[in-house]
Amino acid sequence: MAGNSAPTAASVTVTAPARLHLGFLDPSGGLGRRFASIGLAIAELGTRISLRAAASAGIEGPEHARAARHLEIMQIEQTVPAHAGLGSGTQIALAVAAGIRRLHDLPPDLCGDAIRLGRGGRSGIGIGVFDRGGLILDAGRGRAATPPPIISRLRFPEQWRVVLVLDPSRSGVHGPEEGAALAMLAPFPEREAAHLCRLVLMQALPAVAEGDLASFGAAIRELQSRVGDYFAPIQGGGRFTSPDVAAALARLDEAGAYGIGQSSWGPTGFAFASSAAEASRLVALLRDDARLRALDIRACTGLNRGAQIDVHSALDSQSG
C-alpha cells in the first residue's frame, strides 16, 4: 500500500457481514469461467475489528521510526465461526485491509487487497457482500488473476428471514484439503451447469426482484440438491456435512420452510421464511427437539449494505 504513511485518525472500526454461499453454478468451467456462485449477506453475524495507531513499537535499527508508523494495535471484537461456511476468513482479511487503508487515508482497493491476501480464488461472494451486501451473483473465475466479477446485486426483501442451523462440533473442508478434495471429483456435467445457470437467471433472481419467496426457495433448493449430490463423495456421502444439521433441515422442510440448503462446505445449514413471525416459529420448533439441542439455531435477516467503516478521532477517544 502506498500513500501517506502517518495515521490520519485515532482509530478505525470495521464491521463486515457474514455471508451465505447458496451454491455454485459451474464447478468445472467448461466455457472458461469456473465455479460462479450466488450468495447473501447476513446482518446478525459478522466480524468487527478495531485498529488504532500504536503509541510505541518495539522496533530497533535503521529507519525504525518510519517503520513504526505502519504498526497499529488491532482488537478483534467479534467474528463468525471459522470454517463453518460463513466466509469468516475473507471478511477478516478484507476488514483488516480496509481498516489499515482508512486509518492511513489510503484509497480503497478492495479487489487488489483480495488478490494480495489470497481471497476470492473460487468465489466472489465474500468480496461482493463486503462491498455492497445484498444478494450477490458472481461470474466465476476466468483466466485473469483477478477475483470473480460481480455481475448481479439485488436487494434482499426486508421481510424475509433466514433460519441458520450451526453445528459447533464440526467444521467444513478448508485450506489445502479443499483443493485436494475438488481435484478428486469428476467433471461437472455441462448440461447440469447450463440448467443451473438458467435456474438462477430465469427463476431465482427474478423471484427476489418480485418478492416471490416460493419461487426463490424452489430454485435454491434445486440448486442445492444438484450441487450437493455432486459434492457428496467428499462430504461423507451426503448433501450435508453434519448429520445433525441434515436432521434439522429435514424438520424445517416438513414444517414449510423454503430453500433448504448448506452454505459452502458447511456445516452451517439454512432455510428461508416469509416473515419474522414465521422464522420464530421454525426456530422454536427446532429448539424444542431434544435431539437437536447441541445445535446453534437462530433467525437472521439479509443485509443490504456492505461493510461499515467508522472513524474515531482523538477527540472522540477523549470524550469517551
XYZ file of C-alpha atoms in Angstrom:
320
model
C 0.000 0.000 0.000
C 1.394 3.373 -0.996
C 0.462 6.838 0.164
C 0.567 8.882 3.341
C 2.032 6.542 5.976
C 1.098 8.632 9.005
C -2.287 7.729 10.569
C -4.957 10.384 9.975
C -7.408 9.047 12.583
C -7.037 7.867 16.169
C -8.801 4.591 15.444
C -11.000 2.809 12.936
C -13.683 0.160 13.474
C -14.681 -2.113 10.601
C -17.855 -4.214 10.786
C -18.225 -6.770 7.999
C -21.191 -9.106 7.409
C -21.120 -12.889 7.319
C -22.246 -14.462 4.086
C -24.235 -17.459 2.973
C -22.901 -19.289 -0.061
C -26.040 -20.599 -1.751
C -24.343 -22.708 -4.415
C -22.021 -22.973 -7.412
C -23.339 -22.854 -10.972
C -20.491 -24.458 -12.927
C -17.749 -26.060 -10.792
C -15.798 -27.296 -13.827
C -15.977 -24.183 -16.020
C -16.411 -25.648 -19.477
C -16.739 -22.185 -21.058
C -13.613 -20.822 -19.407
C -15.140 -19.439 -16.205
C -15.068 -21.873 -13.296
C -17.454 -22.097 -10.341
C -19.675 -18.941 -10.449
C -21.854 -18.628 -7.379
C -24.791 -16.974 -5.666
C -24.764 -15.772 -2.072
C -26.246 -13.448 0.517
C -25.010 -11.028 3.200
C -26.296 -11.751 6.721
C -26.945 -8.976 9.252
C -26.779 -10.635 12.669
C -23.487 -12.480 12.224
C -20.289 -10.737 11.279
C -16.770 -9.615 12.001
C -15.866 -6.431 13.872
C -12.312 -5.229 14.395
C -10.834 -2.017 15.731
C -7.429 -0.653 14.770
C -5.517 2.268 16.213
C -2.069 3.687 15.774
C 0.411 2.263 18.266
C 1.753 4.723 20.810
C 5.084 2.914 20.752
C 6.612 -0.007 18.937
C 9.421 -2.392 19.782
C 11.420 -1.765 16.599
C 15.128 -1.001 16.509
C 17.628 -0.339 13.780
C 17.762 1.875 10.682
C 14.506 3.606 9.745
C 12.820 2.268 12.895
C 10.825 5.471 13.463
C 9.299 5.428 9.993
C 8.605 1.697 10.137
C 6.843 2.131 13.475
C 4.268 4.411 11.873
C 2.963 1.450 9.916
C 2.087 -0.533 13.032
C -1.357 -0.474 14.566
C -2.924 -2.023 17.614
C -5.786 -4.248 16.461
C -8.610 -5.588 18.600
C -10.867 -8.316 17.231
C -14.215 -7.654 18.872
C -16.431 -10.150 17.039
C -16.033 -12.927 14.484
C -18.188 -15.612 12.932
C -17.267 -19.268 13.495
C -14.264 -20.348 11.430
C -14.702 -22.987 8.698
C -18.474 -23.009 9.163
C -19.381 -21.920 5.636
C -19.968 -18.268 6.591
C -16.934 -16.660 4.949
C -15.022 -15.721 8.102
C -11.559 -15.817 6.513
C -12.399 -13.424 3.698
C -14.215 -10.985 5.969
C -11.342 -10.830 8.474
C -8.779 -10.311 5.719
C -10.764 -7.591 3.947
C -11.696 -5.879 7.216
C -8.052 -5.613 8.287
C -7.010 -4.265 4.871
C -9.863 -1.753 4.756
C -9.153 -0.615 8.312
C -5.469 -0.010 7.639
C -6.289 1.892 4.452
C -8.781 4.144 6.211
C -6.503 4.660 9.212
C -3.763 5.917 6.886
C -6.134 7.707 4.474
C -5.156 5.431 1.584
C -7.501 4.948 -1.419
C -9.748 1.861 -1.345
C -8.618 -1.156 -3.384
C -10.957 -3.991 -2.483
C -10.145 -6.302 -5.404
C -6.445 -5.582 -5.168
C -6.388 -6.358 -1.459
C -8.361 -9.555 -2.053
C -5.731 -10.722 -4.545
C -2.828 -9.795 -2.278
C -4.441 -11.590 0.651
C -5.309 -14.712 -1.322
C -9.097 -14.271 -1.178
C -11.657 -14.782 -3.958
C -9.905 -17.752 -5.534
C -13.143 -19.650 -6.162
C -15.983 -17.362 -5.176
C -16.526 -13.617 -5.328
C -19.433 -13.683 -2.892
C -17.411 -12.675 0.165
C -15.908 -9.719 -1.696
C -19.320 -8.724 -3.040
C -21.054 -8.732 0.330
C -18.159 -6.811 1.908
C -18.535 -4.193 -0.803
C -22.315 -3.792 -1.094
C -24.232 -6.538 0.734
C -27.487 -7.944 -0.622
C -27.922 -10.977 -2.860
C -24.808 -11.386 -4.999
C -24.092 -13.338 -8.193
C -20.517 -13.706 -9.405
C -19.479 -14.886 -12.878
C -16.809 -17.362 -11.836
C -13.034 -17.305 -12.014
C -11.685 -16.654 -15.502
C -8.144 -16.821 -16.851
C -7.134 -13.458 -15.392
C -5.585 -13.397 -11.936
C -8.481 -11.399 -10.521
C -11.426 -12.298 -8.270
C -14.647 -13.416 -9.984
C -16.540 -10.321 -11.173
C -19.860 -9.466 -9.554
C -22.483 -9.418 -12.320
C -25.668 -9.011 -10.283
C -26.557 -7.479 -6.950
C -30.169 -7.343 -5.728
C -31.711 -6.070 -2.531
C -32.913 -8.943 -0.404
C -36.542 -8.459 0.650
C -36.636 -6.831 4.078
C -39.455 -9.028 5.402
C -37.831 -12.361 4.526
C -35.810 -14.176 7.151
C -33.057 -16.788 7.156
C -33.090 -19.659 9.646
C -29.499 -20.694 10.341
C -28.517 -24.046 11.802
C -24.913 -24.214 13.018
C -23.114 -27.291 14.343
C -20.297 -26.102 16.668
C -18.838 -29.619 16.833
C -17.901 -29.791 13.143
C -16.051 -27.780 10.527
C -16.224 -27.728 6.752
C -13.489 -28.584 4.276
C -10.939 -25.749 4.020
C -7.393 -24.844 3.038
C -5.252 -27.312 1.066
C -7.772 -30.045 1.879
C -10.388 -28.174 -0.155
C -8.264 -28.078 -3.296
C -7.341 -31.733 -2.951
C -10.983 -32.706 -2.490
C -12.093 -30.799 -5.582
C -9.396 -32.484 -7.642
C -10.916 -35.876 -6.810
C -14.274 -35.084 -8.389
C -15.327 -35.967 -11.928
C -16.034 -33.006 -14.261
C -19.354 -31.338 -13.590
C -21.712 -32.155 -16.495
C -22.174 -29.251 -18.884
C -25.917 -29.911 -19.176
C -26.181 -29.603 -15.401
C -24.259 -26.327 -15.448
C -26.497 -24.982 -18.217
C -29.592 -25.913 -16.234
C -28.310 -24.279 -13.050
C -27.416 -21.068 -14.877
C -30.924 -20.948 -16.333
C -32.417 -21.735 -12.926
C -30.632 -18.821 -11.275
C -31.073 -16.319 -14.118
C -34.677 -17.141 -15.003
C -36.089 -18.104 -11.604
C -34.039 -17.239 -8.506
C -33.082 -13.659 -9.396
C -36.489 -12.610 -10.806
C -38.163 -14.120 -7.743
C -36.082 -11.918 -5.434
C -36.822 -8.862 -7.562
C -40.569 -9.616 -7.366
C -40.655 -10.792 -3.740
C -41.735 -14.329 -4.660
C -40.277 -16.460 -1.859
C -41.834 -19.729 -3.056
C -40.152 -19.480 -6.472
C -36.855 -18.313 -4.986
C -36.892 -21.126 -2.439
C -37.679 -23.736 -5.094
C -34.763 -22.539 -7.230
C -32.273 -22.540 -4.337
C -33.491 -25.936 -3.161
C -32.916 -27.455 -6.609
C -29.536 -25.760 -6.983
C -28.519 -27.112 -3.590
C -29.716 -30.631 -4.295
C -27.863 -30.924 -7.614
C -24.622 -29.370 -6.395
C -24.903 -31.199 -3.074
C -25.147 -34.548 -4.854
C -22.071 -33.634 -6.909
C -20.034 -32.808 -3.787
C -21.426 -35.717 -1.739
C -18.399 -38.017 -2.320
C -16.140 -35.547 -0.493
C -18.701 -34.669 2.192
C -19.060 -38.093 3.735
C -21.505 -39.369 1.142
C -24.381 -36.946 1.677
C -25.544 -33.469 0.736
C -24.800 -32.126 4.212
C -21.578 -32.234 6.211
C -23.322 -32.589 9.571
C -25.914 -35.353 10.170
C -27.470 -33.258 12.934
C -27.841 -30.261 10.624
C -29.328 -32.583 7.996
C -31.918 -33.748 10.544
C -32.772 -30.161 11.467
C -33.161 -29.168 7.820
C -35.483 -32.131 7.249
C -37.672 -30.848 10.089
C -37.682 -27.362 8.568
C -38.653 -28.817 5.210
C -41.579 -30.679 6.765
C -42.633 -27.503 8.583
C -42.908 -25.425 5.408
C -39.564 -23.586 5.206
C -38.212 -22.625 1.778
C -34.889 -23.146 0.033
C -33.296 -25.788 2.269
C -29.531 -25.957 1.865
C -25.960 -25.856 3.191
C -23.698 -22.831 2.973
C -20.474 -23.667 1.137
C -18.888 -26.805 2.681
C -20.958 -26.381 5.834
C -21.590 -27.472 8.406
C -23.979 -24.497 8.570
C -27.399 -25.163 7.083
C -30.066 -22.643 6.148
C -33.689 -22.214 5.156
C -35.824 -19.180 4.311
C -39.013 -17.923 5.951
C -41.567 -15.368 4.772
C -41.573 -13.232 7.926
C -40.065 -12.709 11.360
C -43.009 -14.482 12.976
C -42.651 -17.492 10.710
C -38.908 -17.654 11.361
C -39.542 -17.546 15.115
C -41.970 -20.448 14.772
C -39.436 -22.507 12.861
C -36.620 -21.730 15.296
C -38.812 -22.698 18.267
C -39.757 -25.948 16.536
C -36.117 -26.962 16.265
C -35.128 -25.793 19.734
C -37.919 -27.883 21.243
C -36.452 -31.040 19.702
C -34.198 -32.680 22.291
C -32.203 -34.421 19.549
C -31.066 -31.050 18.216
C -30.022 -29.387 21.482
C -26.328 -29.329 20.520
C -27.027 -27.108 17.508
C -26.943 -23.303 17.389
C -30.261 -22.292 15.799
C -31.156 -18.683 15.075
C -33.157 -16.399 12.807
C -31.328 -13.734 10.787
C -32.092 -11.045 8.236
C -30.379 -10.313 4.954
C -28.139 -7.244 4.950
C -28.489 -4.810 2.059
C -25.302 -2.860 2.667
C -21.646 -3.733 2.756
C -19.050 -3.402 5.485
C -19.284 -0.353 7.723
C -16.145 1.647 8.489
C -16.323 4.027 11.451
C -13.537 6.557 12.011
C -12.820 7.826 15.527
C -10.795 10.971 16.110
C -8.605 11.712 19.100
C -11.392 13.972 20.415
C -13.815 11.026 20.282
C -11.427 8.981 22.412
C -11.007 11.772 24.956
C -14.748 12.424 25.253
C -15.436 8.692 25.706
